[in-house]
Coordinates of C-alpha atoms in Angstrom, one line a residue:
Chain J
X262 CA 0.0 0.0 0.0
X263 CA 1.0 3.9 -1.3
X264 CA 0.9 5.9 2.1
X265 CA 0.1 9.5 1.7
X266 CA 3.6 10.0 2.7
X267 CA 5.9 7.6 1.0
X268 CA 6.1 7.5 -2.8
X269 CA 6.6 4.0 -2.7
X270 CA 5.2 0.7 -2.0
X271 CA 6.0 -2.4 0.6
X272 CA 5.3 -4.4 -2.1
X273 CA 8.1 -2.8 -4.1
X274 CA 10.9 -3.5 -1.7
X275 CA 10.3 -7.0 -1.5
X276 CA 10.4 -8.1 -4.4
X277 CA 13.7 -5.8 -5.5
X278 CA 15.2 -7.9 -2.2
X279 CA 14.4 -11.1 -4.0
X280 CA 15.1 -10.1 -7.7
X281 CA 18.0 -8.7 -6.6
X282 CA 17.8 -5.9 -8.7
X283 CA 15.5 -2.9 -10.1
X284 CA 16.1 -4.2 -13.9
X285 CA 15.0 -7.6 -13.1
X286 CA 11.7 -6.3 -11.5
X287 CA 8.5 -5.8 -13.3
X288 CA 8.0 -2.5 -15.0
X289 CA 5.6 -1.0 -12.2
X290 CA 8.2 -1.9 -9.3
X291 CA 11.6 -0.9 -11.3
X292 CA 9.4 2.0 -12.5
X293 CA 8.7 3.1 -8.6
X294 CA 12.2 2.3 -7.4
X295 CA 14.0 4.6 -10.2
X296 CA 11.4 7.5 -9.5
X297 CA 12.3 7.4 -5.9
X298 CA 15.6 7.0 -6.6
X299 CA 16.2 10.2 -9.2
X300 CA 14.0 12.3 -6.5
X301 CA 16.1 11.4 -3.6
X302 CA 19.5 12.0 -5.6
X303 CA 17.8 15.7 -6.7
X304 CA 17.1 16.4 -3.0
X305 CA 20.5 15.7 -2.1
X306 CA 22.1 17.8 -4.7
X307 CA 19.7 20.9 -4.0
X308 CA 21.2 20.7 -0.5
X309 CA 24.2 21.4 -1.6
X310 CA 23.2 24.2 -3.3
X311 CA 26.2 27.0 -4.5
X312 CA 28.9 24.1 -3.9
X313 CA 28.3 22.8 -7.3
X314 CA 27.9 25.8 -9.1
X315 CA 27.0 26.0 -13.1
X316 CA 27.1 22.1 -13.0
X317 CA 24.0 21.9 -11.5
X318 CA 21.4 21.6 -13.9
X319 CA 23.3 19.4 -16.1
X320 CA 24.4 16.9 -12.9
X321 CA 20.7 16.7 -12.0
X322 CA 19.6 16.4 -15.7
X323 CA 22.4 13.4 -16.6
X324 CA 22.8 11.7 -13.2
X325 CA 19.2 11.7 -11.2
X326 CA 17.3 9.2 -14.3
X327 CA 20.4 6.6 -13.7
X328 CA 20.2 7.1 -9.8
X329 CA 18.5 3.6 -8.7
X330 CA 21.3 1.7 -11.2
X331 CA 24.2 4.0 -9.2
X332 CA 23.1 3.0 -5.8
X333 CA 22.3 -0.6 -6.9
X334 CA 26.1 -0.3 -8.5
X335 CA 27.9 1.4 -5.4
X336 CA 26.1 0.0 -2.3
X337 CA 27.1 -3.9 -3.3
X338 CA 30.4 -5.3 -2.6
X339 CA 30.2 -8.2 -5.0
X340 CA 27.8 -9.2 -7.4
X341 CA 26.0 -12.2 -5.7
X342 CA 24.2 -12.0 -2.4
X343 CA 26.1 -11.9 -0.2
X344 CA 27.6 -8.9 -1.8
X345 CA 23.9 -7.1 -1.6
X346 CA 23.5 -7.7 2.1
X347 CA 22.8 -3.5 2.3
X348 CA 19.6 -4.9 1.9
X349 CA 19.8 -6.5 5.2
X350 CA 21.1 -3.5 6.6
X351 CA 18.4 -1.8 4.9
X352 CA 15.1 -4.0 6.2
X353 CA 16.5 -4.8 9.9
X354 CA 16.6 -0.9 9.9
X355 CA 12.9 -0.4 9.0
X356 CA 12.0 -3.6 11.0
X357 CA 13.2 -1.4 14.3
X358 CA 11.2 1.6 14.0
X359 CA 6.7 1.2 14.7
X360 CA 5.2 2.2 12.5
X361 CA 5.8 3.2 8.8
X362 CA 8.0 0.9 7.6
X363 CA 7.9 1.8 3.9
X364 CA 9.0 5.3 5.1
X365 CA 11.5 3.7 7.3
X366 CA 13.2 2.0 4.3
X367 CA 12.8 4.8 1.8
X368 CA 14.4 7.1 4.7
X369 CA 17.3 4.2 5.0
X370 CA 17.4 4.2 1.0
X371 CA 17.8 7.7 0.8
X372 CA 21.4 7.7 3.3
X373 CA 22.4 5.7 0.6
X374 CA 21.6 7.9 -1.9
X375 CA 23.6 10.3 -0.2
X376 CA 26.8 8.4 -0.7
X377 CA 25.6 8.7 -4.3
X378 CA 25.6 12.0 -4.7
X379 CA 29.1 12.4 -2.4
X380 CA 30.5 9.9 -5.1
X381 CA 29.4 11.3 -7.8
X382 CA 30.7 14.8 -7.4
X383 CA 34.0 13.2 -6.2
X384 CA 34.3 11.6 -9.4
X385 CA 33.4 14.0 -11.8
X386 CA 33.4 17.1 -10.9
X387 CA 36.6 19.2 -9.7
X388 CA 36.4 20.7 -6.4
X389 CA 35.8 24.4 -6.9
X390 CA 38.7 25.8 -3.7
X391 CA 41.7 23.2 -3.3
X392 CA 43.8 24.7 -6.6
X393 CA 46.8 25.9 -4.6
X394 CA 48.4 25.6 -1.7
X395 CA 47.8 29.4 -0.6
X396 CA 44.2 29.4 -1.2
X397 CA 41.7 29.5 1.7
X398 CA 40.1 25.9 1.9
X399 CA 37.2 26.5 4.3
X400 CA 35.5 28.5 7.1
X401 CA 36.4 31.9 8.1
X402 CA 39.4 34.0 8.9
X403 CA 40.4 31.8 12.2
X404 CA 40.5 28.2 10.9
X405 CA 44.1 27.4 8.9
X406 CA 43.3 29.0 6.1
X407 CA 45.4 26.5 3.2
X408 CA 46.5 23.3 2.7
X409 CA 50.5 24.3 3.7
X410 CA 49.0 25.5 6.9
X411 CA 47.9 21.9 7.9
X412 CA 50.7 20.2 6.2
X413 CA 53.3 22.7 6.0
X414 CA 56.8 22.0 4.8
X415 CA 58.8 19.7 7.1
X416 CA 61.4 21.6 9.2
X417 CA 64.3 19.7 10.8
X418 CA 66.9 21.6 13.5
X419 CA 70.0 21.2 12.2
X420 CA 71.5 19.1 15.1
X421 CA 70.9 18.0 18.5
X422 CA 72.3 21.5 19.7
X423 CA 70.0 23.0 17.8
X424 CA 66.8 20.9 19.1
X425 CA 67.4 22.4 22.4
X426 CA 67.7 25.9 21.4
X427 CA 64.3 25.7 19.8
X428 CA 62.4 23.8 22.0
X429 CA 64.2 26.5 24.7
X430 CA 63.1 28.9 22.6
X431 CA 59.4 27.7 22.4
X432 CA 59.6 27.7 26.0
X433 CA 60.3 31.5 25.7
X434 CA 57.5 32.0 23.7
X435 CA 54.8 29.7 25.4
X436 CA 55.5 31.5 28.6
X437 CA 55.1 35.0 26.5
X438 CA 51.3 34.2 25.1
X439 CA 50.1 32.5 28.1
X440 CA 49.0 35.7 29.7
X441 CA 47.4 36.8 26.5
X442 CA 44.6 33.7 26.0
X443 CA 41.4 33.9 28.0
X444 CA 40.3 31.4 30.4
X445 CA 38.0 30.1 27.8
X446 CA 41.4 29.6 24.9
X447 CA 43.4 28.5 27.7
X448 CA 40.7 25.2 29.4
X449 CA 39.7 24.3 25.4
X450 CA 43.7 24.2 24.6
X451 CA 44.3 22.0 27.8
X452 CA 41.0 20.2 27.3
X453 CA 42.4 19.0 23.7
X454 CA 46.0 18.4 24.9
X455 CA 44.1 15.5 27.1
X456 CA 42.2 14.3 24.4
X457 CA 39.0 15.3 25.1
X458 CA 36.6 16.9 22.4
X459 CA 35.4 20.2 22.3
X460 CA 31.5 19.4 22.7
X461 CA 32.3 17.4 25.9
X462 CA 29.6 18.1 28.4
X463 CA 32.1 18.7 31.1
X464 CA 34.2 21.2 29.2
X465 CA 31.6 23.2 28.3
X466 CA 29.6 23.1 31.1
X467 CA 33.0 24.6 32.8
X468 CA 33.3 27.2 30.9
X469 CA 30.0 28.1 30.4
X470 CA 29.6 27.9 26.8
X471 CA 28.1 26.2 23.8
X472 CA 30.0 24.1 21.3
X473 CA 31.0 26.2 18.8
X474 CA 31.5 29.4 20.9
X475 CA 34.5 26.7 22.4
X476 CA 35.9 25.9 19.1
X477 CA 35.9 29.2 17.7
X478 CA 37.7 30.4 21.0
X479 CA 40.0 27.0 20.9
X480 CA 40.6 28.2 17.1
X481 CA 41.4 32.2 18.1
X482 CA 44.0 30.6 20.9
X483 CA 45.8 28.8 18.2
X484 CA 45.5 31.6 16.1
X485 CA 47.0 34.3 18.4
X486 CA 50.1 31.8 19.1
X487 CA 50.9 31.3 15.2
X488 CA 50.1 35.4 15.0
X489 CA 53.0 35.9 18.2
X490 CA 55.2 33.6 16.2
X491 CA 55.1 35.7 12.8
X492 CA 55.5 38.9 14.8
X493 CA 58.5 37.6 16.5
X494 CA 60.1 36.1 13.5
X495 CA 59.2 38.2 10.6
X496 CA 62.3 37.7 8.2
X497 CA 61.8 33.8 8.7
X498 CA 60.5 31.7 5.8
X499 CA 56.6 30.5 6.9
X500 CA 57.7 26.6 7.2
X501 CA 59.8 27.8 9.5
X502 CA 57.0 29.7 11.8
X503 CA 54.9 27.2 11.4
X504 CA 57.0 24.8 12.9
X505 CA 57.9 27.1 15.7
X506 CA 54.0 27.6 16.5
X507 CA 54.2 24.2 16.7
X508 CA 56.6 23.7 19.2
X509 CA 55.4 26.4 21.0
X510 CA 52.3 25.0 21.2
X511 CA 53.7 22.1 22.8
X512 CA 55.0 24.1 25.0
X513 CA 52.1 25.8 26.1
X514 CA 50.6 22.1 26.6
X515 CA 53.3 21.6 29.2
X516 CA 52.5 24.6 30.9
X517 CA 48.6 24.8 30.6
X518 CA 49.1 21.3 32.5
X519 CA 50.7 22.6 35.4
X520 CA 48.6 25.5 36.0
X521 CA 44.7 24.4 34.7
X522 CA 44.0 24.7 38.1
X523 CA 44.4 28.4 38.6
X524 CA 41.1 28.6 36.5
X525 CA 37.9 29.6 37.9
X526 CA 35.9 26.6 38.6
X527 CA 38.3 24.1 37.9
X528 CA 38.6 21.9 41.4
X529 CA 35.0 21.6 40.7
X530 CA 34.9 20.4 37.1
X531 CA 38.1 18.5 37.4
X532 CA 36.7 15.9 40.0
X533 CA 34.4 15.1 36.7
X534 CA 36.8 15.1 34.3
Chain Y
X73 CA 64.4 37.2 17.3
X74 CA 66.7 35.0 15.5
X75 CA 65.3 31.5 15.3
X76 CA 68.1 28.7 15.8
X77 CA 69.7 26.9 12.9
X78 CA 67.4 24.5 11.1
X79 CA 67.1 23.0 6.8
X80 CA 63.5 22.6 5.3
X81 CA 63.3 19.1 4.5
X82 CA 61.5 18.5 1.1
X83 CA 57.7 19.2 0.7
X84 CA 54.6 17.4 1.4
X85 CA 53.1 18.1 -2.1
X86 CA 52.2 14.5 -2.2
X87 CA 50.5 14.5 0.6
X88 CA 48.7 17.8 0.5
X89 CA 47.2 16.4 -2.8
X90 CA 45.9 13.4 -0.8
X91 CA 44.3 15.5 1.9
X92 CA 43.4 18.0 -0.5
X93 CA 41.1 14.9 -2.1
X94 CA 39.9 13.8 1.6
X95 CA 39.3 17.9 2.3
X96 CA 36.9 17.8 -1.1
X97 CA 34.8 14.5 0.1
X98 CA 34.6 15.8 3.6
X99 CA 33.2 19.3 2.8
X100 CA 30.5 17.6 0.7
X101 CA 29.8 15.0 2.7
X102 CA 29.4 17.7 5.4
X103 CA 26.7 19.8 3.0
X104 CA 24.7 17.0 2.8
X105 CA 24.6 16.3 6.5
X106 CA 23.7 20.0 7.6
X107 CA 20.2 20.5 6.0
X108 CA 18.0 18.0 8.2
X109 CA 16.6 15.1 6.6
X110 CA 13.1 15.5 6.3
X111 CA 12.3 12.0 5.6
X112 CA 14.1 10.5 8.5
X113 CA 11.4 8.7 10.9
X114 CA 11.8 9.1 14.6
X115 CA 13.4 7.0 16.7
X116 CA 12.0 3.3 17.5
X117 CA 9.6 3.0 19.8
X118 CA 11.1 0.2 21.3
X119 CA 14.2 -0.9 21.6
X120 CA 14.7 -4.6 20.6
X121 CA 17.6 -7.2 21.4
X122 CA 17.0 -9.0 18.4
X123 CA 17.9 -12.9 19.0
X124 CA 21.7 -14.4 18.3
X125 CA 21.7 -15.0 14.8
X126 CA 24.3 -17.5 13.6
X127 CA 27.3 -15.0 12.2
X128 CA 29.7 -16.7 14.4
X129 CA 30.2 -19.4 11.2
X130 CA 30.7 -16.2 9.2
X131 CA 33.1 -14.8 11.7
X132 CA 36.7 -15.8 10.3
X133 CA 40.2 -13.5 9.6
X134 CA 39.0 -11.9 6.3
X135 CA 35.1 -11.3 6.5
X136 CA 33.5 -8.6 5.5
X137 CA 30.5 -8.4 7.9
X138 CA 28.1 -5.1 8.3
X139 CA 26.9 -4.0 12.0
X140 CA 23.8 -4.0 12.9
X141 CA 22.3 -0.7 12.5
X142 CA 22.1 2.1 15.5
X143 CA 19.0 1.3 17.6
X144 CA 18.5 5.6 17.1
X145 CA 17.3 5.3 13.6
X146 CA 17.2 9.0 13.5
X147 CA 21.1 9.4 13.6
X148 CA 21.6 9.6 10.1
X149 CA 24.5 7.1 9.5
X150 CA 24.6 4.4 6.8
X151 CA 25.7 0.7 7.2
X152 CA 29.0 0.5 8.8
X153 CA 31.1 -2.3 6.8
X154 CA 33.4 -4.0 9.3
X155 CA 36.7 -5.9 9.1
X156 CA 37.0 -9.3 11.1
X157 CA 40.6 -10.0 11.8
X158 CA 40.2 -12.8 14.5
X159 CA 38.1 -15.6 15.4
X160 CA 35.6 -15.5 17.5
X161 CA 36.4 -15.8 21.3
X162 CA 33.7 -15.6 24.5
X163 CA 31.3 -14.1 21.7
X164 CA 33.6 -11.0 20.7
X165 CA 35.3 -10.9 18.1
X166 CA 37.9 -7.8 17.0
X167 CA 36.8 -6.0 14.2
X168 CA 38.4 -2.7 12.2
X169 CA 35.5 -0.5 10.1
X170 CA 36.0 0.6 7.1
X171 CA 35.4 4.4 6.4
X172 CA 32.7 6.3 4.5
X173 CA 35.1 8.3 2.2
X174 CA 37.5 7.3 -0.8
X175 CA 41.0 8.5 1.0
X176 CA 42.5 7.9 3.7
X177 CA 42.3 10.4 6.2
X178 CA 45.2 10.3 8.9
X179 CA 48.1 7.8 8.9
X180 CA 46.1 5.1 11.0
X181 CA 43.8 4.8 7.7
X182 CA 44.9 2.4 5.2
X183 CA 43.3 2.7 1.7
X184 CA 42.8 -1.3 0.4
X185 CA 43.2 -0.9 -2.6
X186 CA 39.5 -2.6 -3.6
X187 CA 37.3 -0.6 -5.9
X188 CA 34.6 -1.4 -3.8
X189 CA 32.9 2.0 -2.8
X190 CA 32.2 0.6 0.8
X191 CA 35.8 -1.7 1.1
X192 CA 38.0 1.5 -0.3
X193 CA 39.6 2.8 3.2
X194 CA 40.2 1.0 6.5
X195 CA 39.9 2.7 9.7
X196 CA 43.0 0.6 11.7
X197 CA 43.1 3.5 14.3
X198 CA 39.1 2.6 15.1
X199 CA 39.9 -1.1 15.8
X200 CA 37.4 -2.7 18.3
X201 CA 36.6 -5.6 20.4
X202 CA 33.0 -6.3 19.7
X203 CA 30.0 -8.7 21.0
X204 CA 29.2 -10.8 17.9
X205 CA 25.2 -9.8 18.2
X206 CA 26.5 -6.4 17.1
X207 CA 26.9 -8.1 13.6
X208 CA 24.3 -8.6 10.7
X209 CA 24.6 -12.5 10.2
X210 CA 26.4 -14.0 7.3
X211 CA 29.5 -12.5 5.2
X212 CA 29.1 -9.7 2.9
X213 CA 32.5 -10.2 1.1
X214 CA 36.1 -11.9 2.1
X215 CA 39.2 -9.8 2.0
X216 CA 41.5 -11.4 -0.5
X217 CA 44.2 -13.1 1.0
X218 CA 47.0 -11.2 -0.7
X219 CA 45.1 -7.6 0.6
X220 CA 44.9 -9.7 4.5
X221 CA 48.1 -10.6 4.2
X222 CA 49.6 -6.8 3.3
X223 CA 46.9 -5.9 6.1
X224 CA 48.5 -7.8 8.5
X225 CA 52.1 -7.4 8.3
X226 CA 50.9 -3.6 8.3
X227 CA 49.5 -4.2 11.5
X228 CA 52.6 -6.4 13.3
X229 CA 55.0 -3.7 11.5
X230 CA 52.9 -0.8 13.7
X231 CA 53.0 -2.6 17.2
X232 CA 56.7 -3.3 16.4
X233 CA 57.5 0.0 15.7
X234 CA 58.4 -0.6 12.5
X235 CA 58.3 2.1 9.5
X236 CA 55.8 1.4 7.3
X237 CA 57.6 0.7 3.2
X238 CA 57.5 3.5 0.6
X239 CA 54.9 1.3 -0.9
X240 CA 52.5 1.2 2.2
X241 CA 53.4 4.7 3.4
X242 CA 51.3 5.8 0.2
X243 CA 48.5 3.9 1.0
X244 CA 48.0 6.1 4.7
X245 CA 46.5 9.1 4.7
X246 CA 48.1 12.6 5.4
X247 CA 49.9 13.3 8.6
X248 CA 48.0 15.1 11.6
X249 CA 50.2 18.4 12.1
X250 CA 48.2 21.4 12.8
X251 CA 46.2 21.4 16.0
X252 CA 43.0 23.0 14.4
X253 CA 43.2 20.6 11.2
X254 CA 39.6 19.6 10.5
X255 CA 40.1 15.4 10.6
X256 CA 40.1 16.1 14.2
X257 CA 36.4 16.6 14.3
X258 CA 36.2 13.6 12.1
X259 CA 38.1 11.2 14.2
X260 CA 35.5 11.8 17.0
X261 CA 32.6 11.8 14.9
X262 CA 33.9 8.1 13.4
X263 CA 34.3 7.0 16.9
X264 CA 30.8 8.2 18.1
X265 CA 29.7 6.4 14.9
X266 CA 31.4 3.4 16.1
X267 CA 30.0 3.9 19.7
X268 CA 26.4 3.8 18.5
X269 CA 26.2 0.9 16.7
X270 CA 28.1 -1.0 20.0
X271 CA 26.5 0.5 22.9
X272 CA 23.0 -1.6 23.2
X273 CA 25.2 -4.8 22.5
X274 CA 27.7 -4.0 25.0
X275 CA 24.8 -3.2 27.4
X276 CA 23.2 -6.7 26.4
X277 CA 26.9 -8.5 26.7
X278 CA 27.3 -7.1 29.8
X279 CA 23.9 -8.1 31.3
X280 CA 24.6 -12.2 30.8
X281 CA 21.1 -12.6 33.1
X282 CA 19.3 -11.4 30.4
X283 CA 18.7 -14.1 27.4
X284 CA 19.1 -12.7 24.1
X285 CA 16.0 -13.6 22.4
X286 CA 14.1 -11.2 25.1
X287 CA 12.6 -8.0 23.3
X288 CA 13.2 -4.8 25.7
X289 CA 10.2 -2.4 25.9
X290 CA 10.2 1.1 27.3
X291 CA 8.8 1.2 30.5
X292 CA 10.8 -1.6 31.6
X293 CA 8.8 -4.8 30.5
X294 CA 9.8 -7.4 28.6
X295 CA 8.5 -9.8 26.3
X296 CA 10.3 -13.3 24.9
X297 CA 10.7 -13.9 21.4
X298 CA 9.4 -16.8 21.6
X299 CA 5.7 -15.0 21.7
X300 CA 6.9 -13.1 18.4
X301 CA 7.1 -16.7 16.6
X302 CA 3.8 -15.7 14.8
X303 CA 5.5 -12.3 13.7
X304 CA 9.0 -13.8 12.4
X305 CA 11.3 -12.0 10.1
X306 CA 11.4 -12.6 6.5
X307 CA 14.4 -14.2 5.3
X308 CA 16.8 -12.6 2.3
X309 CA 14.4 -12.4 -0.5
X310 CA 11.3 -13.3 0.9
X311 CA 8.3 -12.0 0.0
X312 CA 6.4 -12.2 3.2
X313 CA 6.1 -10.0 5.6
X314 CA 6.3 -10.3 9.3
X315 CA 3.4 -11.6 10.7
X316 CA 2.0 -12.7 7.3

């Protein structure tokens, strides 16, 4: 039966799980499956909106009538069976919820379809902002900006005389910013240097403040350390601050360590932690 | 300020075009995450500890099995394809997931080298002990033995402390450098991934008083399966539904 809010039919999805596929279904069923399919695949790509740019209409155009065959095509891992257990995945999934299972498995069927769409543009389609190394590859001004800032050139001290002078030297300059980071910069640095995430419950019920308000200030910490570094070192090539920050960071680590407890609250919310 | 004396050792171009790839999937795969699903149902009104299956037959070094999915249907994760790498033992068995994306992301991710959309990348840093109930039953693929064997002296190399070869070294994704870098967020949303699927069956493992083939209902009650007899689940393929 057609509910008023699914488009397709129990009826449909059992017998694609025993034909194994849409092609070897009867026209009504394939029919069903392949509408479904080319609406979820044009949801998904309206979502992404701007990201795709002037290939848009002709994506949706090419792509969303072969949408059922490119699920049926990228959810197996071999061609038998065994290799189409997503279907398993797919029915225990819908077998969980009460009621609705037709909109159970079409919701199920369209997180596939998602992975559809991510493949597609992956495969086709360059990505419009990772051409250079300099050029901004997401978010706004305090997140590294470029792909040398997240993998930047490899920087070796010259000898183990010189391993101490920096790491001496990143001393210097971890002791210098310390004063400069808010209470806030200072418990999300520490709380990462212990491995914990930034949406903890504990972290952010310390420091009185929502998820991304703690990331954003966890991302303005790091920020005014590889800022301290540039001003410090002007003349020196950017691999080389960026491996400074770096070690300075470390640094910090050590020192944010020692003296997490100064901050307001702390005894309290580091019996939890 | 002078800094002290130092050499800039080559250049990761090869791996910035590696992360760059992972960077181009992830920002995607992030645009079709943030706009709410509208066709997602709620979450089940009861949760259910379906009975044993038989997967510990299909439970070898090699298989391919799929977990069970999250008892939350609303979290809006596919099926997570996992790697056994052990036989069963005390009903766990170790297992490594694979990841949802074509590249590696971090160094502990190894990319397989199968064309297989789901079998592309395996998450060796996400490696867990599991209860076997967590698993779908039967095998959804095996893991050639030339691909288990790489796999493996990959895996005795790391707890030896061995260097991975030039040959392996470009199968793992990009180094972790930069304390903001973005895969960070990844790592613990692949781990709470991981952690969802588990948790009932490490609630249910850990509860041995309870038989598996009891069906939990809010509220605290409980029903056996065997009263569900009538109900049953259709098999692979079948054309009847439950209860039918």
């Amino acid at each position: 039966m057609n509910t008023g809010d699914t488009i397709t039919t129990e009826a449909a999805w059992r017998a694609w799980k025993k034909a194994c596929a849409a092609g070897l279904c009867d026209d009504a069923t394939a029919g069903m499956l392949r509408a479904f399919g080319a609406s979820r695949f044009r949801a998904a790509l309206r979502r992404l909106g701007h990201t795709i740019g002037h290939y848009g209409v002709e994506l949706q155009v090419a792509e969303a009538a072969d949408a059922w065959h490119l699920l049926e095509t990228q959810a197996r891992v071999g061609a038998n069976r065994a290799g189409k257990r997503y279907k398993d995945w797919l029915f225990e999934r819908a077998d969980r919820t009460g009621d609705g299972w037709t909109a159970a498995v079409e919701a199920g069927a369209s997180l596939l379809m998602r992975d559809v769409v991510r493949e597609t543009l992956r495969r086709n389609y360059a990505p419009a902002f990772m051409t250079s190394l300099q050029r901004p590859i997401a978010g706004d001004d305090v997140q590294p900006s470029a792909l040398e800032d997240l993998l930047p050139d490899p920087v070796d001290p010259c000898d183990a005389l010189s391993e101490r002078e920096w790491r001496a030297l990143a001393d210097q300059h971890a002791a210098a910013v310390y004063p400069g980071l808010s209470s806030r910069q200072r418990i999300a640095m520490w709380g990462r240097s212990q491995g914990l995430a930034l949406d903890d419950p504990r972290l952010l019920d310390w420091t009185q403040s929502s998820k991304s308000l703690l990331y954003k200030q966890y991302l303005v910490g790091v920020k005014f350390v590889a800022s301290h570094i540039a001003r410090s070192h002007p003349d020196e090539p950017a691999a080389a601050q960026r491996h400074m920050a770096l070690y300075t960071l470390a640094a910090l680590e050590k020192i944010l360590s020692e003296k997490i407890f100064v901050e307001k609250r702390a005894t309290r919310f580091l019996k939890k932690i | 300020m002078n800094m002290p004396p130092y050499r800039i050792r080559g250049s990761e171009e090869n791996a910035r075009k590696r992360l760059a790839a992972w960077l181009t999937e992830r920002r995607i795969d992030q645009r079709l995450h943030e706009t709410t699903d509208p066709h997602q149902p709620p979450p089940a009104s009861a949760l259910r500890y379906e009975r044993s299956a038989p997967v510990r037959e299909a439970c070898v070094p090699g298989a391919v099995m799929i977990l069970r999915p999250a008892s939350d249907v609303s979290a809006a994760w596919g099926p997570v394809y996992v790697l056994i790498i052990n036989h069963p033992h005390d009903g766990r068995v170790n297992g490594i997931p694979f990841s949802r994306y074509a590249t590696p992301a971090v160094p502990g991710e190894w990319a397989t080298g199968l064309a297989l959309n789901p079998l592309r990348v395996l998450c060796l840093w996400n490696q867990r002990s599991m209860p076997i109930s967590a698993l779908l039953p039967g095998r959804a693929k095996t893991l050639p033995p030339k691909r288990m064997a790489e796999l493996t002296r990959l895996i005795q190399g790391g707890f030896a402390g061995h260097e991975p070869t030039a040959t392996t070294h470009r199968r793992l994704g990009p180094p972790l450098i930069h304390p903001a870098d973005p895969r960070y967020d990844y790592l613990i949303e692949e781990r709470k991934r991981l952690d969802d699927h588990l948790a009932d069956h490490e609630k249910a493992a850990q509860n041995p008083g309870r038989p598996p083939g009891l069906i939990m209902l809010e509220g605290g009650g409980e029903r056996a399966e065997w009263l569900l007899a009538a109900e049953g689940r259709p098999r692979y393929g079948s054309d009847h539904p439950p209860g039918a």
